[in-house]
Amino acid sequence: MISAIGILATGAGGAGTVSILREFRKLSRYRLFAVDSNPMSVGLHLAEKSFVVPVATDPEYLDVMTEIICRNQVRVLVPLIDEELLKAWEIRARVGRELLLALPTEGFVRLTLDKGRMAREFGEAGISVPRTMRLTEALADGGPVRLPAVVKPNRGRGSRGVVVLRDETDFHRHVHALGPDKVGDHIIQDYVEGVEYTVSVVASSDGRLLAVVPKQVIEKRGITRAAVTRRNEAITDVCRRIQQRFRADGPFNVQLILDRDGRPVVFEVNPRFSTTVSLTMAAGVNEVEMVIRDRLGESVEQADFIPDLYMVRYEESLFKTEAELSLPC
């Protein structure tokens, strides 16, 4: 009898992780493990075994995660929190190459987590991006800032700290609120008018593009609350070019604006699965299993998706006794 493959998903409180765990509960070939720093995270109750762990910035994080992975014979690690992505490579160095990562290459992760560097290198490669500067550079120039503009942390996740500044008053008020200690950690980008898309992209470990699923964002509050899959060759082409030039060789999520001329302008890339993974899977592309199978050395073919499929998120409640809420740390 073949043993089930152990998969550990992190960030069990996130919408993406919950969607992944629910989908993989249907697949008997996998054993599911989940971790989160918050013991109230709902995803902890959707896995076979779950653990409360320190946050990724805690000095004990690596030791705790390494022990969990080794003790439970985890084969595949699926990190879903930005602060954990580079840590995953450190964990693999400790555990050994038998631990498979459902991530892009380490170089691609480093590039895309640095938003200013990514915008510069994408622009040099001919990929359309908004004009991007360090906020300190914009202030040092002394001239008027092109407004409206978007200010955000150079390293951040989700929409945390992202602010649209409409006029000079907004700009100076926000710079003052950040203070001198934080200004250096932020970038400023031109605001691009158009339709926002979030795009799931899957590339194999040998560089083949396996799937591109563009999703038009309809409503966004922190995470995407409503979206619809759309076919768009221009978006597919820019994602193909990103893979060809920068070789993610794994899963990534492209956030872009389709401007008034129908041109995709990339403003962010997340080197992990998106929180809209549920829509991607519902549209017929289980991007997580595709990556896992590829990492296991199995044959994975290109996948197409169902277009014009809508997702509308809603909240559910999970009820547990106090004893059932007890989880190992």
XYZ file of C-alpha atoms in Angstrom:
329
model
C 0.000 0.000 0.000
C 1.370 3.438 -0.980
C 1.565 5.870 1.928
C -0.341 9.125 1.626
C 1.768 12.163 0.790
C 2.112 14.590 3.683
C 1.354 18.215 2.788
C 1.819 21.087 5.228
C -0.007 24.364 4.484
C 0.871 27.498 6.446
C -1.238 30.544 7.255
C -4.247 28.441 8.205
C -6.310 31.543 8.920
C -6.045 32.834 5.365
C -8.796 32.527 2.776
C -6.435 30.841 0.322
C -5.260 28.221 2.814
C -8.822 27.366 3.851
C -9.778 26.881 0.190
C -6.770 24.635 -0.422
C -7.444 22.504 2.653
C -11.093 22.047 1.731
C -10.222 20.987 -1.806
C -7.485 18.583 -0.725
C -9.731 16.907 1.845
C -11.447 15.345 -1.184
C -8.191 13.736 -2.389
C -7.286 10.562 -0.518
C -3.663 10.425 -1.695
C -2.693 13.289 0.636
C -2.364 13.742 4.396
C -3.056 17.332 5.401
C -1.198 19.297 8.050
C -1.729 22.975 8.861
C -0.006 25.601 10.979
C -0.778 29.140 12.089
C 0.330 31.496 14.840
C -3.303 32.152 15.796
C -4.980 29.224 17.607
C -8.395 30.520 16.471
C -7.571 30.100 12.765
C -10.309 28.063 11.132
C -7.964 26.154 8.822
C -6.379 24.458 11.828
C -9.590 22.432 12.114
C -9.663 21.332 8.481
C -6.419 19.339 8.481
C -5.643 15.889 9.852
C -3.149 17.398 12.299
C -2.550 21.060 13.082
C -0.086 23.054 15.132
C 0.208 26.542 16.581
C 3.605 27.974 15.643
C 5.489 31.231 16.255
C 5.244 33.988 13.651
C 7.863 33.770 10.906
C 9.909 36.624 12.393
C 10.267 34.817 15.725
C 13.762 33.316 16.304
C 12.134 29.968 17.188
C 10.111 29.715 13.974
C 12.679 27.715 12.000
C 13.303 25.198 14.796
C 9.583 24.638 15.419
C 8.727 24.227 11.730
C 11.673 21.911 11.096
C 10.638 19.681 14.004
C 7.004 19.493 12.831
C 8.036 18.614 9.292
C 10.496 15.922 10.338
C 8.314 14.390 13.044
C 5.295 14.110 10.730
C 7.197 13.093 7.576
C 5.891 16.056 5.618
C 6.857 15.741 1.960
C 5.528 19.034 0.558
C 5.551 22.448 2.214
C 3.020 24.986 0.897
C 3.874 28.424 2.376
C 1.149 31.025 1.926
C 2.426 33.979 3.989
C 4.960 36.340 2.417
C 7.169 36.453 5.514
C 7.512 32.671 5.336
C 8.558 32.321 1.707
C 12.300 32.783 2.092
C 12.173 30.982 5.444
C 10.858 27.958 3.538
C 14.155 27.718 1.684
C 16.007 27.802 5.020
C 13.788 25.008 6.321
C 14.536 22.962 3.220
C 18.266 23.447 3.763
C 17.830 21.990 7.245
C 15.527 19.119 6.312
C 17.143 18.191 3.009
C 16.174 18.106 -0.649
C 13.538 15.451 0.022
C 11.347 18.304 1.305
C 9.548 19.730 -1.726
C 8.460 23.373 -1.851
C 5.306 24.529 -3.648
C 7.045 27.808 -4.449
C 8.868 29.546 -7.294
C 12.670 29.533 -7.358
C 14.422 31.292 -4.495
C 15.739 33.948 -6.892
C 12.241 34.736 -8.170
C 10.937 34.972 -4.598
C 13.703 37.427 -3.658
C 13.078 39.544 -6.747
C 9.321 39.871 -6.410
C 9.277 40.471 -2.650
C 11.378 43.594 -3.328
C 8.749 45.687 -5.144
C 11.094 48.485 -6.160
C 13.687 46.120 -7.607
C 10.992 44.112 -9.379
C 9.533 47.210 -11.054
C 12.998 48.246 -12.238
C 13.937 44.837 -13.644
C 10.521 44.263 -15.219
C 10.742 47.665 -16.904
C 14.215 46.871 -18.222
C 12.805 43.629 -19.668
C 10.098 45.514 -21.553
C 7.233 44.529 -19.246
C 4.889 47.458 -18.616
C 4.949 48.646 -14.993
C 3.901 51.930 -13.353
C 6.648 54.503 -12.914
C 8.141 53.523 -9.544
C 10.473 55.383 -7.182
C 11.633 55.108 -3.623
C 9.590 57.567 -1.606
C 12.827 59.087 -0.320
C 13.921 59.713 -3.925
C 10.635 61.429 -4.733
C 11.055 63.697 -1.721
C 14.712 64.418 -2.506
C 13.870 65.522 -6.052
C 12.112 68.546 -4.621
C 9.807 68.906 -7.625
C 6.088 68.185 -7.761
C 5.105 64.527 -7.394
C 2.958 63.121 -10.196
C -0.483 62.618 -8.652
C -2.623 60.643 -8.167
C -0.108 58.090 -6.951
C 0.085 54.911 -4.883
C 2.369 54.685 -1.848
C 3.050 51.298 -0.298
C 5.713 49.400 1.655
C 8.536 48.114 -0.530
C 8.099 44.803 1.263
C 4.555 44.065 2.311
C 1.624 41.776 1.696
C -1.979 42.082 0.737
C -3.202 45.656 0.727
C -1.595 46.515 4.042
C -0.194 50.018 4.016
C -1.261 50.691 0.418
C -2.624 54.226 0.064
C -3.890 56.104 -2.993
C -2.924 59.786 -2.784
C -5.114 62.084 -4.847
C -3.518 65.510 -4.307
C -0.646 67.370 -2.654
C -2.505 67.618 0.641
C -2.965 63.826 0.736
C 0.695 63.343 -0.146
C 2.171 65.593 2.549
C -0.272 64.330 5.173
C 0.683 60.717 4.463
C 4.433 61.388 4.455
C 4.066 63.144 7.805
C 2.031 60.213 9.203
C 4.682 57.703 8.116
C 7.451 59.632 9.817
C 11.158 59.685 8.909
C 11.758 56.130 10.157
C 9.284 54.547 7.713
C 9.562 56.756 4.649
C 12.678 54.884 3.516
C 10.771 51.587 3.502
C 8.135 52.803 1.033
C 7.835 53.255 -2.722
C 5.604 55.529 -4.785
C 4.046 54.471 -8.088
C 1.981 56.236 -10.717
C -1.717 55.506 -10.335
C -2.950 53.648 -13.435
C -6.607 53.969 -14.443
C -8.247 50.793 -15.682
C -9.590 47.371 -14.717
C -7.730 45.357 -12.083
C -6.868 41.697 -12.608
C -5.294 39.070 -10.404
C -3.776 36.238 -12.430
C -2.856 32.731 -11.277
C 0.182 31.422 -13.146
C 1.677 27.933 -12.919
C 5.043 27.002 -14.402
C 6.760 23.622 -14.150
C 10.154 23.063 -12.588
C 11.617 22.734 -16.103
C 10.181 26.084 -17.187
C 7.028 25.095 -19.104
C 4.003 27.363 -18.716
C 1.213 25.097 -17.482
C -1.657 27.495 -16.779
C -2.599 31.165 -16.820
C -5.957 32.090 -15.272
C -6.837 35.818 -15.445
C -9.467 36.933 -12.933
C -11.062 40.353 -13.186
C -11.409 41.922 -9.749
C -14.942 43.148 -9.084
C -14.739 43.931 -5.384
C -11.716 44.118 -3.114
C -11.544 44.740 0.622
C -8.100 43.660 1.765
C -8.496 40.488 -0.287
C -10.566 39.993 -3.432
C -14.214 39.510 -2.443
C -15.699 39.102 -5.909
C -14.059 38.248 -9.229
C -14.683 36.572 -12.587
C -12.413 34.520 -14.846
C -11.739 36.131 -18.232
C -9.879 35.123 -21.367
C -7.386 37.794 -22.397
C -4.482 37.087 -24.719
C -2.594 40.251 -23.759
C -2.605 39.182 -20.098
C -1.588 35.629 -20.981
C 1.257 36.994 -23.086
C 2.684 39.228 -20.346
C 2.593 36.320 -17.877
C 4.363 34.131 -20.421
C 7.042 36.802 -20.836
C 7.555 37.047 -17.061
C 8.093 33.295 -16.865
C 10.415 33.203 -19.884
C 12.567 36.102 -18.669
C 12.634 35.520 -14.899
C 11.979 31.750 -14.614
C 9.653 31.418 -11.651
C 9.372 27.675 -12.388
C 6.544 27.400 -9.888
C 3.322 29.162 -8.861
C 2.944 32.932 -8.845
C 0.204 35.526 -8.899
C 0.371 38.624 -11.092
C -1.584 41.738 -10.132
C -2.086 44.168 -12.982
C -4.251 46.906 -14.436
C -5.680 46.605 -17.918
C -5.367 50.256 -18.911
C -7.640 52.238 -21.224
C -5.719 50.978 -24.256
C -6.120 47.346 -23.181
C -2.461 47.131 -22.176
C -1.581 45.077 -19.056
C 0.421 47.146 -16.548
C 1.923 44.931 -13.835
C 2.017 46.558 -10.409
C 2.781 43.557 -8.187
C 3.719 39.871 -8.269
C 3.136 37.518 -5.350
C 5.520 34.517 -5.482
C 2.955 32.126 -4.025
C -0.630 31.007 -4.505
C -3.199 33.802 -4.438
C -6.105 34.124 -2.012
C -8.268 33.711 -5.145
C -6.994 30.131 -5.511
C -10.568 29.005 -4.786
C -11.783 30.594 -8.039
C -8.879 29.108 -9.983
C -9.734 25.629 -8.691
C -13.458 26.088 -9.301
C -12.608 27.072 -12.876
C -11.013 23.665 -13.422
C -7.354 24.385 -12.661
C -6.151 22.885 -9.385
C -2.942 24.891 -9.454
C -1.783 23.565 -6.088
C -1.984 19.917 -7.085
C -0.373 20.719 -10.431
C 2.658 22.144 -8.633
C 2.783 19.267 -6.151
C 2.610 16.656 -8.902
C 5.315 18.471 -10.833
C 7.539 18.556 -7.746
C 6.956 14.821 -7.278
C 8.237 14.212 -10.805
C 4.852 13.262 -12.246
C 3.739 14.276 -15.733
C 1.646 17.456 -15.720
C -0.031 18.774 -18.850
C -1.148 22.287 -19.664
C -4.559 23.105 -18.205
C -7.337 25.316 -19.506
C -9.953 27.079 -17.388
C -13.662 27.850 -17.494
C -14.084 31.498 -18.557
C -16.707 33.918 -17.202
C -17.021 32.055 -13.897
C -17.882 34.349 -10.997
C -16.760 34.075 -7.380
C -18.537 35.878 -4.553
C -17.058 35.279 -1.102
C -19.140 34.877 2.023
C -18.330 33.968 5.614
C -19.183 30.774 7.448
C -18.961 29.782 11.109
C -17.256 26.726 12.594
C -18.345 25.492 16.014
C -16.044 23.595 18.384
C -16.072 22.683 22.062
C -13.302 24.058 24.251
C -11.633 20.641 24.307
C -11.734 20.423 20.515
C -10.005 23.790 20.222
C -6.935 22.483 22.055
C -4.038 22.146 19.613
C -0.352 21.246 20.049
C 2.172 24.073 20.015
